[in-house]
CSV table of C-alpha atoms in Angstrom, one decimal:
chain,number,residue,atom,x,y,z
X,15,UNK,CA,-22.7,-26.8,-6.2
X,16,UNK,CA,-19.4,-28.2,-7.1
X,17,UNK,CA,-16.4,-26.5,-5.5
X,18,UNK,CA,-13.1,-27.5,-4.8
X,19,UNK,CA,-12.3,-26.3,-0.8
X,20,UNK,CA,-14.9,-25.1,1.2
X,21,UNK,CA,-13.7,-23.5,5.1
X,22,UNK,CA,-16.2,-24.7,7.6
X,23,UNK,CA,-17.2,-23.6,11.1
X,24,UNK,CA,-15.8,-20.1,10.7
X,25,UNK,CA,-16.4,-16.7,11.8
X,26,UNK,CA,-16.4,-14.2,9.0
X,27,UNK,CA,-15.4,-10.5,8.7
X,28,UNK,CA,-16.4,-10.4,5.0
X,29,UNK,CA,-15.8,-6.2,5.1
X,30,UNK,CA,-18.9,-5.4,2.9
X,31,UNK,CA,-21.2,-3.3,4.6
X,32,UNK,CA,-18.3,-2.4,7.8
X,33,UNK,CA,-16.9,-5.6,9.1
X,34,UNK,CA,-19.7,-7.9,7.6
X,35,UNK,CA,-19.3,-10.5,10.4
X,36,UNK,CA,-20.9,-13.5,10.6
X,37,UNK,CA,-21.3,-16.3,13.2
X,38,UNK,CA,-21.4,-20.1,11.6
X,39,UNK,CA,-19.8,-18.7,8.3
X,40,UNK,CA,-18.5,-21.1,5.5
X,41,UNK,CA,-16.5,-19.7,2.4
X,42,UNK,CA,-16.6,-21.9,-0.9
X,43,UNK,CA,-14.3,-21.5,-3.6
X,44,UNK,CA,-13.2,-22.9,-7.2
X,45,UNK,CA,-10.6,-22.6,-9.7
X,46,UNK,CA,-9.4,-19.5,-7.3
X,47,UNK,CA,-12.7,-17.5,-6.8
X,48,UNK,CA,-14.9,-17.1,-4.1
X,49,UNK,CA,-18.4,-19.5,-4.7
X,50,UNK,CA,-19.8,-18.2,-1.5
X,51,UNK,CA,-19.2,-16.8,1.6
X,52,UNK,CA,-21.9,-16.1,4.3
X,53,UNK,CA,-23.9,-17.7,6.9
X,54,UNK,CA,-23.7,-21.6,6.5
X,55,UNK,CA,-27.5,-22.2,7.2
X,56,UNK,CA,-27.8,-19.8,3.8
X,57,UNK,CA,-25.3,-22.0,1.6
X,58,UNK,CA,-26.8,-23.7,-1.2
X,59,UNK,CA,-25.6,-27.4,-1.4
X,60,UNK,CA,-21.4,-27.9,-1.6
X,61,UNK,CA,-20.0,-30.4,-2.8
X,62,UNK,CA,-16.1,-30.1,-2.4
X,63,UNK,CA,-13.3,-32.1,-3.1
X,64,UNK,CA,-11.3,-30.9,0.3
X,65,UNK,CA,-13.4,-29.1,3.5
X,66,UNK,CA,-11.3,-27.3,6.1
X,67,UNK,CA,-12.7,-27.0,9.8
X,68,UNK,CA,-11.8,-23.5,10.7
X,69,UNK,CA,-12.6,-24.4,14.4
X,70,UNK,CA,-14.4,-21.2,15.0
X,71,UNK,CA,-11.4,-19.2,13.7
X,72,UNK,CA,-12.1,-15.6,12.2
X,73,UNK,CA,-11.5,-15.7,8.3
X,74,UNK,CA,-11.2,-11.9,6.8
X,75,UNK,CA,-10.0,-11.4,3.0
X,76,UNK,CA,-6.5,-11.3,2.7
X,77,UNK,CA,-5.1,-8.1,3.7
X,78,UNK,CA,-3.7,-5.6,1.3
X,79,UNK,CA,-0.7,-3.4,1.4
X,80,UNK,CA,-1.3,-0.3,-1.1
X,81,UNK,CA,1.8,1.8,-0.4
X,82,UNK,CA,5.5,0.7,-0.6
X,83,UNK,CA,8.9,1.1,-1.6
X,84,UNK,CA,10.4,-2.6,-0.8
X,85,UNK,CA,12.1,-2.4,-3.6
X,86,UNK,CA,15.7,-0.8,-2.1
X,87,UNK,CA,19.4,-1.5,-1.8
X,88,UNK,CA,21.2,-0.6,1.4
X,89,UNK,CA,19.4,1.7,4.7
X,90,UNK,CA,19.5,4.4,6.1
X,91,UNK,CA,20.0,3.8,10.0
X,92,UNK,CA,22.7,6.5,9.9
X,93,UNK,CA,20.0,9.3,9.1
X,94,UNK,CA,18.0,7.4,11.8
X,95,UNK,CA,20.3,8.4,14.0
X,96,UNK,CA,20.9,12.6,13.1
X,97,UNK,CA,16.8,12.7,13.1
X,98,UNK,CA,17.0,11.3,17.0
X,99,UNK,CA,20.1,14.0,17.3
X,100,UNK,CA,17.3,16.6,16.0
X,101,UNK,CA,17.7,17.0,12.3
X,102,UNK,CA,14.8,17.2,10.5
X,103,UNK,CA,13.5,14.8,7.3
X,104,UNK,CA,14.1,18.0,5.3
X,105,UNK,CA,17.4,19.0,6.6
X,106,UNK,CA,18.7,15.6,6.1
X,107,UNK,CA,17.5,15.6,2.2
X,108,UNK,CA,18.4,18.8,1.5
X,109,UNK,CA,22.3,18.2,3.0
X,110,UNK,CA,22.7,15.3,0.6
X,111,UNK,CA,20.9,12.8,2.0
X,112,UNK,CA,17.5,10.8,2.2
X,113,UNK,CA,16.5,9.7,-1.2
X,114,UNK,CA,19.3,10.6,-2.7
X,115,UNK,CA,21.4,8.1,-0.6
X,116,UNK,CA,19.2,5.0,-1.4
X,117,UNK,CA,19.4,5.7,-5.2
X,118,UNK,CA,23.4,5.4,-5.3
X,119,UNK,CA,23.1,2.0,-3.3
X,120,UNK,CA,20.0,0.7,-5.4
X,121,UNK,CA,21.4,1.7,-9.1
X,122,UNK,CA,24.6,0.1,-8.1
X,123,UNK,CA,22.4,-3.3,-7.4
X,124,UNK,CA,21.6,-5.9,-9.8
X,125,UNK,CA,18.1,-6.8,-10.2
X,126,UNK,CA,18.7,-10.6,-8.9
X,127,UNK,CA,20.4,-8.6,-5.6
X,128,UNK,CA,17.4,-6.0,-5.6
X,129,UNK,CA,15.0,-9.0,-5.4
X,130,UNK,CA,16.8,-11.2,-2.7
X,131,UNK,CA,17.3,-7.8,-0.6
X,132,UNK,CA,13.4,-7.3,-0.8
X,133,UNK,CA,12.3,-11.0,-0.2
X,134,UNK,CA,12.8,-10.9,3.5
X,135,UNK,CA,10.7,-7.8,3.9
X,136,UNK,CA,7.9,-9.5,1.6
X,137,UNK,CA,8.0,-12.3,3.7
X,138,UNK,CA,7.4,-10.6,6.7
X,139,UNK,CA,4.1,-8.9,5.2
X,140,UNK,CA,2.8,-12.4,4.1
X,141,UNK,CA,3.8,-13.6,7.6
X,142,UNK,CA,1.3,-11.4,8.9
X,143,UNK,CA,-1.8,-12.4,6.1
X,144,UNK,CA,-0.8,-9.9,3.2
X,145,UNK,CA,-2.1,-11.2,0.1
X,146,UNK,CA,-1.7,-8.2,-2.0
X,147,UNK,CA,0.6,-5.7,-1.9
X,148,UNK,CA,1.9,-2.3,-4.2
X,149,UNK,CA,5.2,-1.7,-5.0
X,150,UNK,CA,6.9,1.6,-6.2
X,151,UNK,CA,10.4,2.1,-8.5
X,152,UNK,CA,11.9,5.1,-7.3
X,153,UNK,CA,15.3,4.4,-6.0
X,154,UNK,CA,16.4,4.7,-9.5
X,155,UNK,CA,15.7,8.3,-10.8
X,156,UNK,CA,16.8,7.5,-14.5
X,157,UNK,CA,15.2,5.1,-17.4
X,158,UNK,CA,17.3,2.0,-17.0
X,159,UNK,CA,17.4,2.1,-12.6
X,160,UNK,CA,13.8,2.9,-12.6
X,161,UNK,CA,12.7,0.0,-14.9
X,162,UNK,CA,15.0,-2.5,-13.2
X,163,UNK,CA,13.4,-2.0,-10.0
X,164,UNK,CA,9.9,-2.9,-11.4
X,165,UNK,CA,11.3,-5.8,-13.2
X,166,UNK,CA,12.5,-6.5,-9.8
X,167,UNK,CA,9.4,-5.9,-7.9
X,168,UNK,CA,7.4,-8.2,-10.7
X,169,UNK,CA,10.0,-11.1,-9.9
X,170,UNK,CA,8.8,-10.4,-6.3
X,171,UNK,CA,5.5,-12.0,-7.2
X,172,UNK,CA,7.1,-14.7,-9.4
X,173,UNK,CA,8.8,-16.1,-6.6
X,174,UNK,CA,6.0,-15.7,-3.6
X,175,UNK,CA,2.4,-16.6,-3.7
X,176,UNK,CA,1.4,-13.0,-3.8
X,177,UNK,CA,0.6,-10.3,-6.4
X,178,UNK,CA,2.8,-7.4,-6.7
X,179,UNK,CA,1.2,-4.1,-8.1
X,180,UNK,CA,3.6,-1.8,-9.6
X,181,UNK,CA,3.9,1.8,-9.9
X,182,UNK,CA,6.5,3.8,-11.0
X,183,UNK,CA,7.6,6.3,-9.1
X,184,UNK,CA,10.7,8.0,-11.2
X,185,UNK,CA,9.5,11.7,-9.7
X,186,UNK,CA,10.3,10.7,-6.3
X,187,UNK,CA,13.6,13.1,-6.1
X,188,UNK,CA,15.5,15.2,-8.5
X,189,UNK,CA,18.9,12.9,-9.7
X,190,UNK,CA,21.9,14.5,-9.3
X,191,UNK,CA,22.3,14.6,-13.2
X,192,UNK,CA,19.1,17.2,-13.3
X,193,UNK,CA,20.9,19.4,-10.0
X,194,UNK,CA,19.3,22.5,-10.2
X,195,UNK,CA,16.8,21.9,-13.0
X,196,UNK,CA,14.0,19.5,-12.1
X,197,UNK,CA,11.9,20.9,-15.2
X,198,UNK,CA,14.2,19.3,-17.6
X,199,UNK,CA,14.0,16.0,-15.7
X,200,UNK,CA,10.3,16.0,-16.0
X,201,UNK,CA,11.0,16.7,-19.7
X,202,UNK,CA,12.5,13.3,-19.5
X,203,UNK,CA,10.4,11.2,-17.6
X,204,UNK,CA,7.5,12.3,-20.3
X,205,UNK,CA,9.8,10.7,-22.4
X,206,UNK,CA,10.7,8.1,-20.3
X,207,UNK,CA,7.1,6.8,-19.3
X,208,UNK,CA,6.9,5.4,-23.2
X,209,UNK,CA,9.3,2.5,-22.2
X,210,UNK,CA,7.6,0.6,-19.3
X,211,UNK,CA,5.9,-1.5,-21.7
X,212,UNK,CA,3.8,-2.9,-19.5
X,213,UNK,CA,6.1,-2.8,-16.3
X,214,UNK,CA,4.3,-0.2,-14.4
X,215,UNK,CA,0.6,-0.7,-13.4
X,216,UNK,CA,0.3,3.2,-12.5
X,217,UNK,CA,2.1,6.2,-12.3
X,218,UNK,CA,2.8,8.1,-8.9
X,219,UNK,CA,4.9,11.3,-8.0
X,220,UNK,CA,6.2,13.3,-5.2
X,221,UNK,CA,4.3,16.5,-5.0
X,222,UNK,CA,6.5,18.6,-2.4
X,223,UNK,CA,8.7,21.5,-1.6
X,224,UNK,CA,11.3,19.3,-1.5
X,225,UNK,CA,9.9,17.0,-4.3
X,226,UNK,CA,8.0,19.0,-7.6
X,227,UNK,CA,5.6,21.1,-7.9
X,228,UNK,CA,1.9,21.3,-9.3
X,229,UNK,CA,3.0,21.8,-12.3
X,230,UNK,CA,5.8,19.5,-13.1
X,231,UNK,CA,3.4,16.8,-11.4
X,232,UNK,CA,0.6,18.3,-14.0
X,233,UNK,CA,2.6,17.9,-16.6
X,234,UNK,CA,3.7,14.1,-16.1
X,235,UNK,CA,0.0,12.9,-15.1
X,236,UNK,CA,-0.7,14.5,-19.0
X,237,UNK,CA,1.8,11.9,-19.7
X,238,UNK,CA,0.9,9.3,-18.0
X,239,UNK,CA,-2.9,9.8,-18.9
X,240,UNK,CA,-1.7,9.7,-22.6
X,241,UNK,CA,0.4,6.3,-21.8
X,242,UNK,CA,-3.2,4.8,-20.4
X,243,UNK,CA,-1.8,4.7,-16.9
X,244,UNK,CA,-3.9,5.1,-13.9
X,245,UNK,CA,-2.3,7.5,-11.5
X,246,UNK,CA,-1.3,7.8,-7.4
X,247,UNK,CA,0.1,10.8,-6.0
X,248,UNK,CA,2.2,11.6,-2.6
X,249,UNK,CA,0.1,14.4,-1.3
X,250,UNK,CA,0.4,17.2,1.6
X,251,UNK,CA,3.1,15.1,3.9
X,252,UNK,CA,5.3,18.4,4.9
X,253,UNK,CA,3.1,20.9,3.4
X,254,UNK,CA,-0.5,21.8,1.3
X,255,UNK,CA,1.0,22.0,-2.5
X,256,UNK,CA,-2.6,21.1,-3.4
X,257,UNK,CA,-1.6,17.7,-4.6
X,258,UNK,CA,-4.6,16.0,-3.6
X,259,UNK,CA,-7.1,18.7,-5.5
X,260,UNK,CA,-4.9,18.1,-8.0
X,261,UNK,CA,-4.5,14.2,-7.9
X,262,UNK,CA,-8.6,14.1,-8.4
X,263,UNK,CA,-8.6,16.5,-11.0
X,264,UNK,CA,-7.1,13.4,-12.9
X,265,UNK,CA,-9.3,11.0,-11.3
X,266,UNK,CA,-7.1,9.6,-9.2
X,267,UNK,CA,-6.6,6.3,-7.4
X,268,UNK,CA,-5.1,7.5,-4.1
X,269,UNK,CA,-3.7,10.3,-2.8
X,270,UNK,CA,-1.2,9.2,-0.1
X,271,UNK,CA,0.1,10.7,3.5
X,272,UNK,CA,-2.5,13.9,3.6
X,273,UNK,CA,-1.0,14.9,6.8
X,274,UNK,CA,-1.6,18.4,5.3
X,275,UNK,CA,-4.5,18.3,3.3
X,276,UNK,CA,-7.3,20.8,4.0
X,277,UNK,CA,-10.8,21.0,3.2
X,278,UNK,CA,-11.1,22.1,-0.4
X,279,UNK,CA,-8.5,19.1,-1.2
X,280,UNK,CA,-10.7,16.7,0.6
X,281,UNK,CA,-14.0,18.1,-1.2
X,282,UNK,CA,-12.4,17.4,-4.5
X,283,UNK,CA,-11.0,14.0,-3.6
X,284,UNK,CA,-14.6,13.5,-2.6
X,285,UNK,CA,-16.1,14.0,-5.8
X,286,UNK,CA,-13.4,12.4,-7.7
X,287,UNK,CA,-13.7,9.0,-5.7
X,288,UNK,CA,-10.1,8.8,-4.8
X,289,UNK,CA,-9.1,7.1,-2.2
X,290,UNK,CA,-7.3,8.5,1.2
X,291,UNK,CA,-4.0,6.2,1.6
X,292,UNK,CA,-2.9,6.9,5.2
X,293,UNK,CA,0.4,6.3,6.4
X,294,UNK,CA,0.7,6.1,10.2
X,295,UNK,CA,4.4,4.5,10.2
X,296,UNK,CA,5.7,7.7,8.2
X,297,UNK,CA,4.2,9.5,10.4
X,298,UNK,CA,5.5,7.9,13.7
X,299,UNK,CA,8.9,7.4,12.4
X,300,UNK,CA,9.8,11.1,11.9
X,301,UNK,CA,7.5,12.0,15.0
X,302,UNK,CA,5.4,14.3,12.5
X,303,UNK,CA,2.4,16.5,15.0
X,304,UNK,CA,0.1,17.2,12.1
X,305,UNK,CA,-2.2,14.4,11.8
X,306,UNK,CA,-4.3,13.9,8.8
X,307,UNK,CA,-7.8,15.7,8.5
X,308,UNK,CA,-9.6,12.0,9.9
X,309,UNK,CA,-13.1,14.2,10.9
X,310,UNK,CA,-13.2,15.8,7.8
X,311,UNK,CA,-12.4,12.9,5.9
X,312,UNK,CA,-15.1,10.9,7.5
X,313,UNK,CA,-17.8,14.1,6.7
X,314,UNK,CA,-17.2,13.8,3.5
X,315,UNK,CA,-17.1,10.1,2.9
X,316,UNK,CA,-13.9,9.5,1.3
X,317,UNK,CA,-12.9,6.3,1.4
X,318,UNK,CA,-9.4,6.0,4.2
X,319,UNK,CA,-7.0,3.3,2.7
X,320,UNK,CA,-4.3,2.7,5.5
X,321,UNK,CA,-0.5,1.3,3.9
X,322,UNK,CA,2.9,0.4,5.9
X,323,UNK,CA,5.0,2.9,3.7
X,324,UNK,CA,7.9,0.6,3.6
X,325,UNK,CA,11.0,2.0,2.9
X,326,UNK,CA,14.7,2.8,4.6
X,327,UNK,CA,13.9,6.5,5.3
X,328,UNK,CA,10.6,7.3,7.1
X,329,UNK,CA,8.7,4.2,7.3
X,330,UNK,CA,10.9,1.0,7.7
X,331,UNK,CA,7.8,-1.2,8.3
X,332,UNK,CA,6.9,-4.2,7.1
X,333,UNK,CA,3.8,-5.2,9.6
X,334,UNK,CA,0.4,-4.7,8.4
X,335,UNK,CA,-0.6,-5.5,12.0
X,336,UNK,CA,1.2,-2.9,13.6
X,337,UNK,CA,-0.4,-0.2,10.5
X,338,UNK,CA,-3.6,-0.7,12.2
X,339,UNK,CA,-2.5,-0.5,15.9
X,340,UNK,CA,-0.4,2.9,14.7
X,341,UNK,CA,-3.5,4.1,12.6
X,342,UNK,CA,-5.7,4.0,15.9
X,343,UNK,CA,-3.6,4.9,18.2
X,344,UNK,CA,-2.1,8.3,16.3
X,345,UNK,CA,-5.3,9.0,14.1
X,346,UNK,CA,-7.7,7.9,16.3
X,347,UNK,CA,-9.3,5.6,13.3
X,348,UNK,CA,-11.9,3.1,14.8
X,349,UNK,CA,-11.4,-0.8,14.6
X,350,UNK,CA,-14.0,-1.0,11.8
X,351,UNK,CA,-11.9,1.7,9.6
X,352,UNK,CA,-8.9,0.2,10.3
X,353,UNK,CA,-9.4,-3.1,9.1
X,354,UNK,CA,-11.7,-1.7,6.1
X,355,UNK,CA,-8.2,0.0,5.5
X,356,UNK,CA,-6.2,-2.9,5.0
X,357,UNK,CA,-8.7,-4.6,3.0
X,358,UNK,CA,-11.8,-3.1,0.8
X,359,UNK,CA,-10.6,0.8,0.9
X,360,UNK,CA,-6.5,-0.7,-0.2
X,361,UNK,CA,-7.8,-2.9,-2.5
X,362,UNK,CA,-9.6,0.5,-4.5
X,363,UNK,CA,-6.9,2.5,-3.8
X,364,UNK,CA,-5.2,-0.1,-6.5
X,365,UNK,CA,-8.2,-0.1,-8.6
X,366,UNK,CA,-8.5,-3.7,-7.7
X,367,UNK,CA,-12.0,-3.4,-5.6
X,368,UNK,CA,-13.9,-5.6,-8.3
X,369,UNK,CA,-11.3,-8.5,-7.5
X,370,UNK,CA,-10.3,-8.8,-4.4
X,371,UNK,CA,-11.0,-6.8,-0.4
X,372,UNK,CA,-13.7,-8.3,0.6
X,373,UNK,CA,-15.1,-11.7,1.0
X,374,UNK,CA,-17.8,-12.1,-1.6
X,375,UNK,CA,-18.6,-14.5,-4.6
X,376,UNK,CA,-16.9,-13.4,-7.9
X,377,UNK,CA,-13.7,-12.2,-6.1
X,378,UNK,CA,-10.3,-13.7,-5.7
X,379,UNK,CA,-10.1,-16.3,-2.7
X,380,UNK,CA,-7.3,-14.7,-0.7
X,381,UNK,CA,-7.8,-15.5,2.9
X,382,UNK,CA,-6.4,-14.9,6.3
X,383,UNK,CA,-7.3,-17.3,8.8
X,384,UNK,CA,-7.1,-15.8,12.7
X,385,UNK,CA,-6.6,-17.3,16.2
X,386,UNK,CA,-8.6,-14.4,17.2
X,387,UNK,CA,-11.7,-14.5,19.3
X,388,UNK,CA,-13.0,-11.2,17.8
X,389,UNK,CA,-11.4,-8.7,15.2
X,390,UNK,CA,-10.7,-6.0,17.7
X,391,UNK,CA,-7.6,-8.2,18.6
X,392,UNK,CA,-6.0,-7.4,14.9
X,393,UNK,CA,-5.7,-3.9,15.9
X,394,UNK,CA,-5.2,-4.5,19.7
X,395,UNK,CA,-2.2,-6.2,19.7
X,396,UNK,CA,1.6,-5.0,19.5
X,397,UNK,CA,3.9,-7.7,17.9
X,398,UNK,CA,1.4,-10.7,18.2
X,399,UNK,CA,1.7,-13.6,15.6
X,400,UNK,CA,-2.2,-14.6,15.3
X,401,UNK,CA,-2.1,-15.5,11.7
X,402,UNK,CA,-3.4,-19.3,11.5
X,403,UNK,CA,-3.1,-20.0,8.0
X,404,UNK,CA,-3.0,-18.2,4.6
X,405,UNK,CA,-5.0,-18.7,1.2
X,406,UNK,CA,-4.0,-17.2,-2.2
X,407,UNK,CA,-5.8,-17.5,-4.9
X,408,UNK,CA,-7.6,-21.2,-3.0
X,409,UNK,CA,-4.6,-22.3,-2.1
């Protein structure tokens, strides 16, 4: 078989099956797609124009980041400061600040200063064997702001071997132009959601006291299912608004933080095959005490994605690493479920699971190369470097 790179004398964590590891592993690959990967004494006959000797390093796909807003101008270290003082994430928003304050800093921003503001933060996931990662509008909260940030997120993977999902996220807050009338803003974003043309890979809202409710989120998933977009949803952070039941009504992706989901909205998310998108750095950042419903997650079978969260508010993470170390330590998630997380369960919760998460002939050849000596160590570890090398797409 003619291929153009194989990796040699490697341990694999392949993820299908759990951590699908293999001792002696080779992966094969050509014209960017896995040939093989599996035990060597099973390979068919390679024949490749480069071979890589892995030394006995781990190789796992490359890991997958399905939940952020690096797309931003400006921080927020001030409200950083009132929530150690004792204010609360709600408090702050509803005096005025939270996402509110972002979206005067990011509509002020050009698109060029979006993209070199979000760069570092990119590079920092790569740095750490992201391969893959989401990124949501948002910042914005009206037609022009909201579409510059995705034309900003989709330069993010023009300049960076990486791809860059987008999803637009225009119902994150209510603008200040709608004050006191979020019903006629999701009048608009109905209307709006017929311009992406193409710059938005899903639709995603903020289902929350403090965001909309049911029924305004209803009402733009009718939308977005017209437009042929796939939805996400952010679901039971501060409190059960159903979201999630709601989310899998329309068959959706994800439904993300779940700190408050109960067992009806887990049943339904169940049967819809939507994906759990956990999000342990929100949740340590604003020192939440409500975990998410892990047990009953796991009795029902639903499938936990785990996601940094990036943004300036509640999650200013960029460390795919540390998402794992967070997810185990606060929700009690094992090393297997962890690292499934950040690679087969993120990769559905973009609706990417035919192409990429797992190491397996057909998919995309993103790698991460480890100088591990077992996988544990990915989760183990608090602001270790062990990435070896990084493959996109065979390179």
């Amino acid at each position: 078989m003619r291929c153009e790179t194989i990796w040699r004398n490697a341990r694999l964590a392949t993820m299908v099956g759990g951590l699908g590891e293999v001792e002696g592993g080779v992966v094969a690959a050509r014209d960017g797609k896995i040939l093989y990967a599996g035990p060597a004494a099973e390979a068919p006959a390679l024949d490749a124009a480069e071979t890589v000797d892995c030394a006995g390093r781990w190789i796992t796909p490359g890991l997958i980041d399905p939940h952020t807003h690096l797309v931003f101008a400006g921080d927020r270290a001030a409200e950083f400061e009132l929530r150690l003082a004792g204010a609360s994430y709600e408090e702050i928003a509803r005096a005025g600040g939270g996402i509110l304050s972002t979206v005067e800093a990011t509509r002020a921003a050009t698109r060029d200063e979006l993209v070199e503001a979000a760069l570092p933060r990119l590079d920092a996931m790569i740095a750490e064997g992201i391969t893959t990662v989401e990124v949501k509008s948002g910042y914005g909260l009206d037609a022009a702001s909201e579409i510059r940030m995705l034309e900003a997120a989709r330069a993010l993977g023009e300049r960076r071997d990486a791809r860059v999902v987008t999803t637009w996220l225009a119902a994150h807050a209510t603008p200040p132009e709608f004050a006191g009338n979020p019903d006629g803003y999701v009048d608009q974003l109905c209307l709006d959601i017929k311009q992406l043309d193409g710059r938005a890979d899903a639709v995603d809202a903020f289902c929350e006291t403090i965001g909309f409710t049911p029924a305004q989120v209803r009402r733009l998933f009718e939308a977005a299912r017209a437009a042929g977009l796939p939805i996400k949803l952010h679901a039971e952070q501060l409190s059960n608004q159903g979201g999630a039941a709601l989310a899998a009504e329309f068959g959706a992706l994800s439904a993300d933080h779940l700190e408050w989901l109960d067992e009806a909205g887990v049943a339904a998310m169940a049967r819809a095959g939507t994906v759990a998108t956990l999000l342990p750095g929100a949740y340590y950042f604003v020192r939440e005490t409500r975990a998410p419903p892990i047990e009953t997650l796991r009795t029902y079978g639903v499938p936990m994605a785990l996601a940094s969260d990036c943004n300036p508010g509640t999650s200013p993470l960029t460390s795919p690493l540390m998402v794992m170390n967070l997810a185990a330590t606060c929700f009690r998630l094992t090393v297997e479920e962890c690292l499934v997380g950040v690679t087969r369960h993120a990769a559905a919760a973009l609706g990417l699971a035919a192409e990429i998460g797992t190491l397996e002939a057909g998919k995309q050849c993103d790698l991460a190369i480890w100088d591990i000596e077992r996988p544990a160590e990915l989760v183990y570890w608090m602001g270790a470097h062990p990435l070896h090398a990084r493959v996109w797409r065979g390179n």
